[in-house]
CSV table of C-alpha atoms and ligand atoms in Angstrom, one decimal:
chain,number,residue,atom,x,y,z
A,1,MET,CA,20.0,-7.4,15.1
A,2,PRO,CA,23.0,-4.4,14.3
A,3,PRO,CA,21.5,-0.9,12.8
A,4,ILE,CA,22.2,-0.3,9.4
A,5,HIS,CA,22.9,2.7,7.7
A,6,LEU,CA,22.4,3.2,3.8
A,7,THR,CA,25.5,3.7,2.5
A,8,ARG,CA,26.3,6.8,0.8
A,9,ARG,CA,25.6,5.5,-2.9
A,10,GLN,CA,22.1,3.9,-1.9
A,11,PHE,CA,21.4,6.6,-0.2
A,12,THR,CA,21.4,9.0,-3.4
A,13,ALA,CA,19.9,6.9,-5.4
A,14,ALA,CA,17.3,6.5,-2.3
A,15,VAL,CA,16.7,10.5,-1.2
A,16,GLY,CA,19.0,12.3,-3.7
A,17,THR,CA,21.7,14.9,-2.8
A,18,SER,CA,20.1,17.6,-1.9
A,19,ILE,CA,19.3,17.3,1.9
A,20,SER,CA,19.9,21.4,2.1
A,21,ALA,CA,16.6,21.7,0.0
A,22,PHE,CA,14.9,19.9,2.2
A,23,ALA,CA,13.7,23.2,4.6
A,24,LEU,CA,10.7,23.3,6.0
A,25,ALA,CA,7.8,24.2,3.8
A,26,PRO,CA,5.4,27.0,4.9
A,27,SER,CA,2.5,24.2,7.1
A,28,LEU,CA,-0.7,24.0,6.5
A,29,VAL,CA,-3.0,23.0,9.2
A,30,VAL,CA,-5.0,20.4,7.5
A,31,SER,CA,-8.6,20.4,9.0
A,32,THR,CA,-10.2,16.8,9.0
A,33,ARG,CA,-13.1,18.0,7.8
A,34,ARG,CA,-13.6,16.6,4.0
A,35,ARG,CA,-13.1,18.1,0.8
A,36,ASP,CA,-10.8,21.1,2.7
A,37,THR,CA,-8.1,18.8,0.7
A,38,PHE,CA,-8.6,16.2,-2.2
A,39,PHE,CA,-7.4,13.2,0.4
A,40,GLU,CA,-8.9,13.0,3.4
A,41,TRP,CA,-5.8,13.3,5.9
A,42,LYS,CA,-6.0,11.8,9.3
A,43,GLU,CA,-3.5,12.7,12.3
A,44,LEU,CA,-2.5,9.4,14.0
A,45,ARG,CA,0.3,10.6,16.0
A,46,PRO,CA,2.4,14.2,16.5
A,47,GLY,CA,4.3,14.1,13.0
A,48,VAL,CA,2.1,11.2,11.8
A,49,HIS,CA,-1.0,10.6,9.4
A,50,ALA,CA,-2.5,8.8,6.9
A,51,ALA,CA,-4.2,9.8,4.1
A,52,PHE,CA,-7.1,8.1,2.9
A,53,GLY,CA,-9.2,8.0,-1.0
A,54,GLN,CA,-8.6,7.0,-4.7
A,55,GLY,CA,-6.3,3.6,-4.0
A,56,GLY,CA,-4.1,2.1,-0.8
A,57,ASN,CA,-4.2,4.1,2.1
A,58,ALA,CA,-1.2,6.2,2.8
A,59,GLY,CA,1.2,6.9,5.0
A,60,LEU,CA,3.2,10.6,5.8
A,61,ILE,CA,6.2,10.8,9.1
A,62,GLN,CA,7.9,13.5,9.1
A,63,THR,CA,11.7,13.5,9.8
A,64,GLU,CA,14.4,16.2,9.6
A,65,ALA,CA,15.7,15.2,6.1
A,66,GLY,CA,12.3,15.4,4.7
A,67,ALA,CA,9.1,13.5,5.0
A,68,LEU,CA,8.3,9.8,4.4
A,69,LEU,CA,6.0,8.7,2.1
A,70,ILE,CA,4.2,5.3,1.9
A,71,ASP,CA,2.6,4.1,-0.8
A,72,ALA,CA,1.1,6.7,-3.7
A,73,LYS,CA,-2.4,6.0,-4.4
A,74,ASN,CA,-3.9,5.5,-8.1
A,75,ALA,CA,-2.2,7.9,-11.2
A,76,PRO,CA,-4.6,10.5,-11.9
A,77,TYR,CA,-4.0,11.6,-8.1
A,78,GLY,CA,-0.4,11.1,-8.4
A,79,THR,CA,0.6,15.2,-8.1
A,80,THR,CA,-2.2,15.9,-5.7
A,81,LEU,CA,-0.8,13.6,-3.1
A,82,ARG,CA,2.5,15.4,-3.5
A,83,ARG,CA,1.3,18.5,-2.7
A,84,GLU,CA,-0.5,17.9,0.1
A,85,ALA,CA,1.7,16.1,1.7
A,86,ASP,CA,4.5,18.6,1.2
A,87,ALA,CA,2.0,20.9,3.2
A,88,VAL,CA,1.3,18.5,5.7
A,89,GLY,CA,5.1,19.1,6.9
A,90,ARG,CA,7.8,18.8,5.1
A,91,ARG,CA,8.6,18.0,1.8
A,92,VAL,CA,8.2,14.1,1.1
A,93,SER,CA,12.1,12.9,0.4
A,94,LEU,CA,11.7,9.2,0.1
A,95,LEU,CA,8.7,7.2,-0.8
A,96,ILE,CA,8.2,3.3,-0.4
A,97,ASN,CA,6.3,1.1,-2.4
A,98,THR,CA,4.5,-1.4,0.0
A,99,HIS,CA,4.5,-3.4,-3.0
A,100,HIS,CA,3.9,-2.7,-6.9
A,101,HIS,CA,-0.6,-2.6,-7.3
A,102,ALA,CA,-1.2,0.3,-9.3
A,103,ASP,CA,-3.7,1.6,-6.2
A,104,HIS,CA,0.1,2.2,-4.5
A,105,THR,CA,2.0,3.1,-7.1
A,106,GLY,CA,0.3,5.3,-9.3
A,107,GLY,CA,1.1,8.5,-8.2
A,108,ASN,CA,5.3,7.5,-8.4
A,109,HIS,CA,5.7,9.5,-11.2
A,110,ALA,CA,4.5,12.9,-9.4
A,111,PHE,CA,7.6,12.2,-7.2
A,112,HIS,CA,10.2,10.7,-9.5
A,113,ASP,CA,12.3,13.6,-9.1
A,114,PRO,CA,15.4,12.4,-8.0
A,115,ASP,CA,16.9,15.5,-6.8
A,116,HIS,CA,14.3,15.8,-4.2
A,117,VAL,CA,12.5,12.5,-3.8
A,118,GLY,CA,13.7,9.0,-3.3
A,119,MET,CA,12.3,6.0,-4.4
A,120,ILE,CA,11.9,2.7,-2.4
A,121,MET,CA,10.2,-0.7,-3.3
A,122,HIS,CA,11.5,-4.5,-3.2
A,123,PRO,CA,13.0,-5.4,-6.4
A,124,LYS,CA,10.1,-8.1,-7.6
A,125,ALA,CA,8.3,-4.5,-7.4
A,126,LYS,CA,10.3,-2.5,-9.7
A,127,PRO,CA,9.8,-5.1,-13.6
A,128,ARG,CA,6.4,-5.4,-12.6
A,129,ILE,CA,5.6,-1.6,-12.0
A,130,GLU,CA,7.0,-0.9,-15.3
A,131,LYS,CA,5.1,-3.9,-17.1
A,132,GLN,CA,1.5,-2.4,-16.1
A,133,PHE,CA,2.3,0.9,-17.3
A,134,GLU,CA,-0.6,0.9,-20.1
A,135,ARG,CA,-2.6,0.6,-17.2
A,136,TYR,CA,-1.6,3.9,-15.2
A,137,VAL,CA,-2.2,6.0,-18.4
A,138,ALA,CA,-4.8,4.9,-19.1
A,139,GLN,CA,-6.2,5.5,-15.8
A,140,MET,CA,-4.5,9.1,-16.1
A,141,LYS,CA,-7.1,9.7,-19.2
A,142,ARG,CA,-10.2,7.8,-17.6
A,143,ALA,CA,-9.9,10.4,-14.8
A,144,ARG,CA,-10.7,13.1,-16.8
A,145,ASP,CA,-14.1,11.9,-17.5
A,146,GLN,CA,-14.4,11.1,-14.3
A,147,ILE,CA,-13.9,14.0,-12.3
A,148,ASP,CA,-18.1,15.0,-12.3
A,149,ASP,CA,-18.2,11.9,-10.4
A,150,LEU,CA,-16.1,12.4,-7.6
A,151,GLY,CA,-18.7,14.8,-6.6
A,152,GLU,CA,-19.0,18.8,-6.7
A,153,ASP,CA,-17.4,19.2,-3.6
A,154,VAL,CA,-13.6,18.9,-5.4
A,155,PRO,CA,-11.1,21.0,-4.8
A,156,GLU,CA,-10.8,22.9,-7.8
A,157,ALA,CA,-6.5,22.4,-7.4
A,158,ALA,CA,-6.8,18.6,-8.1
A,159,ARG,CA,-9.0,19.0,-10.6
A,160,GLU,CA,-6.6,21.1,-12.6
A,161,GLU,CA,-4.2,18.4,-11.6
A,162,ILE,CA,-6.4,15.6,-12.9
A,163,LYS,CA,-6.9,17.5,-16.1
A,164,ALA,CA,-3.2,18.2,-16.4
A,165,ALA,CA,-2.1,14.7,-15.8
A,166,ALA,CA,-4.8,13.1,-18.5
A,167,GLU,CA,-2.9,15.8,-20.9
A,168,ARG,CA,0.3,15.0,-20.5
A,169,ALA,CA,-0.4,10.6,-20.1
A,170,ASP,CA,1.0,10.3,-22.9
A,171,GLU,CA,4.7,12.0,-22.2
A,172,PHE,CA,5.0,9.1,-19.4
A,173,GLU,CA,6.9,6.1,-19.7
A,174,PRO,CA,7.4,3.0,-17.4
A,175,VAL,CA,10.5,4.2,-16.0
A,176,ASP,CA,8.7,6.9,-14.7
A,177,PHE,CA,6.5,5.2,-12.0
A,178,ALA,CA,9.9,2.5,-10.9
A,179,ALA,CA,12.7,3.3,-9.0
A,180,LYS,CA,16.3,4.6,-10.5
A,181,ALA,CA,18.1,2.2,-8.7
A,182,PRO,CA,16.4,-0.9,-6.3
A,183,LEU,CA,17.7,-1.5,-3.4
A,184,PRO,CA,19.3,-4.9,-3.0
A,185,ALA,CA,17.0,-7.8,-1.6
A,186,THR,CA,18.2,-8.0,1.4
A,187,MET,CA,17.2,-4.3,2.9
A,188,PHE,CA,13.8,-5.8,3.1
A,189,ASP,CA,14.9,-8.1,5.9
A,190,GLY,CA,13.8,-5.8,9.0
A,191,LYS,CA,17.3,-4.4,9.9
A,192,GLU,CA,17.3,-0.8,10.9
A,193,VAL,CA,17.2,2.2,8.2
A,194,HIS,CA,17.8,5.5,9.3
A,195,LEU,CA,16.5,8.8,7.7
A,196,GLY,CA,17.5,11.6,9.3
A,197,ASP,CA,16.7,11.1,12.7
A,198,LEU,CA,13.7,8.7,11.9
A,199,VAL,CA,15.2,5.2,12.2
A,200,PHE,CA,12.7,2.5,10.8
A,201,SER,CA,12.6,-1.1,9.3
A,202,MET,CA,11.3,-2.6,5.8
A,203,THR,CA,10.3,-6.7,5.7
A,204,HIS,CA,9.5,-8.6,3.2
A,205,VAL,CA,8.3,-12.3,4.5
A,206,GLY,CA,8.0,-14.2,1.3
A,207,PRO,CA,4.6,-13.5,-0.6
A,208,GLY,CA,1.6,-12.8,0.3
A,209,HIS,CA,-0.4,-10.8,-1.1
A,210,THR,CA,2.0,-10.5,-3.6
A,211,ASP,CA,5.5,-11.8,-4.5
A,212,ASN,CA,6.8,-8.3,-3.6
A,213,ASP,CA,4.5,-6.8,0.0
A,214,ILE,CA,7.0,-5.1,2.0
A,215,PHE,CA,5.5,-3.8,6.0
A,216,VAL,CA,7.1,-0.8,7.2
A,217,PHE,CA,7.3,-0.3,11.3
A,218,ILE,CA,8.9,3.0,12.6
A,219,ALA,CA,9.5,2.2,16.8
A,220,GLU,CA,9.8,5.8,17.9
A,221,HIS,CA,6.0,6.2,16.5
A,222,ASN,CA,4.7,2.4,17.2
A,223,LEU,CA,3.5,2.2,13.9
A,224,LEU,CA,3.0,0.0,11.4
A,225,HIS,CA,2.1,0.0,7.7
A,226,ALA,CA,0.6,-3.2,6.6
A,227,GLY,CA,0.5,-2.3,3.3
A,228,ASP,CA,-2.3,-5.0,1.1
A,229,LEU,CA,-1.2,-7.6,3.9
A,230,LEU,CA,-4.3,-6.2,5.8
A,231,PHE,CA,-7.1,-5.7,3.9
A,232,HIS,CA,-9.2,-4.5,7.1
A,233,ARG,CA,-12.6,-5.8,7.6
A,234,ASN,CA,-12.6,-6.2,3.9
A,235,HIS,CA,-12.4,-9.4,1.9
A,236,PRO,CA,-8.5,-9.7,0.4
A,237,PHE,CA,-7.6,-9.7,-2.6
A,238,MET,CA,-5.0,-12.4,-3.3
A,239,ASP,CA,-3.5,-12.2,-6.5
A,240,THR,CA,-2.6,-15.6,-7.4
A,241,ALA,CA,-0.6,-14.0,-10.8
A,242,ALA,CA,2.1,-12.4,-9.0
A,243,GLY,CA,2.6,-15.3,-6.1
A,244,ALA,CA,-0.4,-14.8,-3.0
A,245,THR,CA,-1.0,-17.5,-1.1
A,246,SER,CA,-2.9,-17.6,2.0
A,247,ALA,CA,-0.5,-19.9,3.7
A,248,GLY,CA,2.6,-17.0,2.8
A,249,TRP,CA,-0.4,-14.3,4.0
A,250,ILE,CA,-0.3,-16.0,6.9
A,251,THR,CA,3.5,-16.1,7.5
A,252,SER,CA,3.5,-12.6,6.8
A,253,CYS,CA,0.5,-10.7,9.3
A,254,ARG,CA,2.6,-13.4,11.9
A,255,ALA,CA,5.9,-11.4,11.2
A,256,MET,CA,3.8,-7.9,11.6
A,257,LEU,CA,2.4,-9.5,14.6
A,258,GLU,CA,6.0,-9.9,16.4
A,259,ALA,CA,6.8,-5.9,15.9
A,260,CYS,CA,3.3,-5.3,17.5
A,261,ASP,CA,2.6,-4.4,20.8
A,262,ASP,CA,-1.0,-3.3,22.8
A,263,GLU,CA,-0.3,0.3,21.5
A,264,THR,CA,1.1,0.0,18.2
A,265,ILE,CA,-1.5,1.5,15.4
A,266,VAL,CA,-1.1,-0.3,12.6
A,267,ILE,CA,-2.7,1.2,9.0
A,268,PRO,CA,-4.2,-1.2,7.0
A,269,GLY,CA,-3.4,-1.1,3.2
A,270,HIS,CA,-7.5,-1.1,3.1
A,271,GLY,CA,-9.8,-0.1,5.6
A,272,GLU,CA,-9.6,1.8,8.6
A,273,ILE,CA,-7.1,2.4,11.3
A,274,THR,CA,-6.7,0.0,13.2
A,275,ASP,CA,-3.8,-2.1,15.8
A,276,ALA,CA,-2.8,-5.5,16.2
A,277,ASP,CA,-5.8,-7.0,16.5
A,278,GLY,CA,-6.8,-6.0,13.0
A,279,ILE,CA,-3.7,-8.6,11.9
A,280,ARG,CA,-4.8,-11.4,13.9
A,281,GLN,CA,-8.6,-10.5,12.3
A,282,GLN,CA,-7.0,-11.0,9.2
A,283,ILE,CA,-4.8,-14.0,10.2
A,284,ARG,CA,-8.5,-15.4,11.4
A,285,TYR,CA,-10.2,-14.5,8.0
A,286,PHE,CA,-7.6,-17.0,6.0
A,287,GLU,CA,-7.8,-19.5,9.1
A,288,VAL,CA,-11.5,-20.0,8.3
A,289,VAL,CA,-11.8,-20.2,5.2
A,290,ARG,CA,-9.2,-22.2,4.8
A,291,GLU,CA,-11.1,-25.2,7.2
A,292,ALA,CA,-14.1,-24.3,5.0
A,293,ALA,CA,-12.4,-25.1,2.0
A,294,ALA,CA,-10.6,-28.9,4.0
A,295,ARG,CA,-14.1,-28.8,5.1
A,296,ALA,CA,-15.9,-28.5,1.6
A,297,LEU,CA,-13.3,-30.8,-0.3
A,298,ALA,CA,-13.4,-33.6,2.5
A,299,ASP,CA,-17.3,-33.2,1.7
A,300,GLY,CA,-16.8,-33.5,-1.8
A,301,LEU,CA,-18.9,-29.5,-1.8
A,302,GLU,CA,-17.8,-28.5,-5.9
A,303,ARG,CA,-15.7,-25.2,-6.0
A,304,ASP,CA,-18.6,-23.4,-7.6
A,305,ARG,CA,-20.5,-24.0,-4.6
A,306,PHE,CA,-17.9,-23.3,-2.2
A,307,VAL,CA,-17.5,-20.1,-3.3
A,308,GLN,CA,-20.9,-18.9,-2.9
A,309,SER,CA,-20.6,-20.2,0.7
A,310,ASP,CA,-21.6,-17.4,3.5
A,311,LEU,CA,-19.3,-17.3,5.8
A,312,PRO,CA,-21.7,-15.4,8.6
A,313,VAL,CA,-18.4,-14.1,10.3
A,314,PHE,CA,-17.5,-12.0,7.9
A,315,LYS,CA,-21.2,-11.0,7.1
A,316,ASP,CA,-20.1,-7.1,7.6
A,317,TYR,CA,-16.8,-7.3,5.3
A,318,GLY,CA,-17.0,-5.2,2.6
A,319,PHE,CA,-15.2,-5.7,-1.2
A,320,THR,CA,-18.3,-8.2,-1.5
A,321,ARG,CA,-17.3,-8.2,-5.0
A,322,ILE,CA,-14.1,-10.0,-4.4
A,323,LYS,CA,-15.3,-12.9,-1.8
A,324,GLU,CA,-16.1,-15.6,-4.5
A,325,ARG,CA,-12.8,-15.3,-6.3
A,326,THR,CA,-10.6,-15.4,-2.9
A,327,LEU,CA,-12.6,-18.5,-1.7
A,328,GLY,CA,-11.6,-20.1,-5.3
A,329,THR,CA,-8.3,-19.2,-4.7
A,330,ILE,CA,-8.3,-20.9,-1.5
A,331,TYR,CA,-10.1,-23.8,-2.3
A,332,ASP,CA,-7.3,-23.9,-5.0
A,333,GLU,CA,-4.5,-23.5,-2.7
A,334,MET,CA,-6.4,-26.5,0.0
A,335,VAL,CA,-7.0,-28.5,-2.9
A,336,GLU,CA,-3.2,-28.6,-4.2
A,337,GLN,CA,-1.9,-29.1,0.0
A,338,ARG,CA,-4.1,-32.0,-0.6
A,339,GLU,CA,-2.8,-33.5,-3.2
A,340,GLY,CA,0.7,-32.2,-2.6
A,341,GLY,CA,0.2,-33.9,0.7
A,342,GLY,CA,-0.8,-37.0,-0.7
B,401,ZN,ZN1,-2.7,-5.0,-3.2
């Protein structure tokens, strides 16, 4: 596919015009020792970091035109995320949301700075983000009262930022969390997009975890950010209200696998850093549960009993609290498939 350069208008909408403002920020050596920073930052390759904690895993990639940040975590911690991300290398100049969920978009407000930071999301994500605005506000207010639950070693700067977000919470508007000018859906078909010297692609296959998932691939770093199309070694949350299906999710995973080789580093939305095998395990999860659900249906096993099934192959998986919901969703999907298929 020929490379696509953002048009001037799209680039301005996405990145803003003040490229000259992206002077090198003073560099901070980020230790992996916990609590020097609020988030846990890990360097995956030179110029490529991931941030863990308080929401979906974020990716940070340095370019000559500023840093590219993928996902923005929960709302109360947006300011902290921006400060810590800016301190890693260059200032963040572009933020991509992998999908609309609040634990990936809540921090958007801190980057809503059209002169300096562009924001990219799938066009279907924007209205969903605006609709869940009250959830962000509630989270910001709640976080102030829960600072002590985060542990004594939370850096003072982060404490202050969390409190400040709570105090300002009522001033926010839905637009503060969403892209100003959404890019057309055709931007998300895996074309090459250029940001400074960095070439990357964004791909939306169809409904999977939601109806607006995109994965980001950066060939130069052989890096793939899967968003929540990958719940690595965790039971996956299926947002049926937003179009999730296991069949669609498998299709999206296969598309991600096509971009990968044995050396690809994969950042999952949740769970530890992995590789193509992590994606294969995600496919296997759905295949095993679909097969078990089909067998349950054939055996006349009720939904209520099925969701309590023990699937030994996933016994070490986290997010056990959503296991029953996920199994139920897949059971329903198999019922529908059976009826649809006659
Ligand atoms: Zn999600």
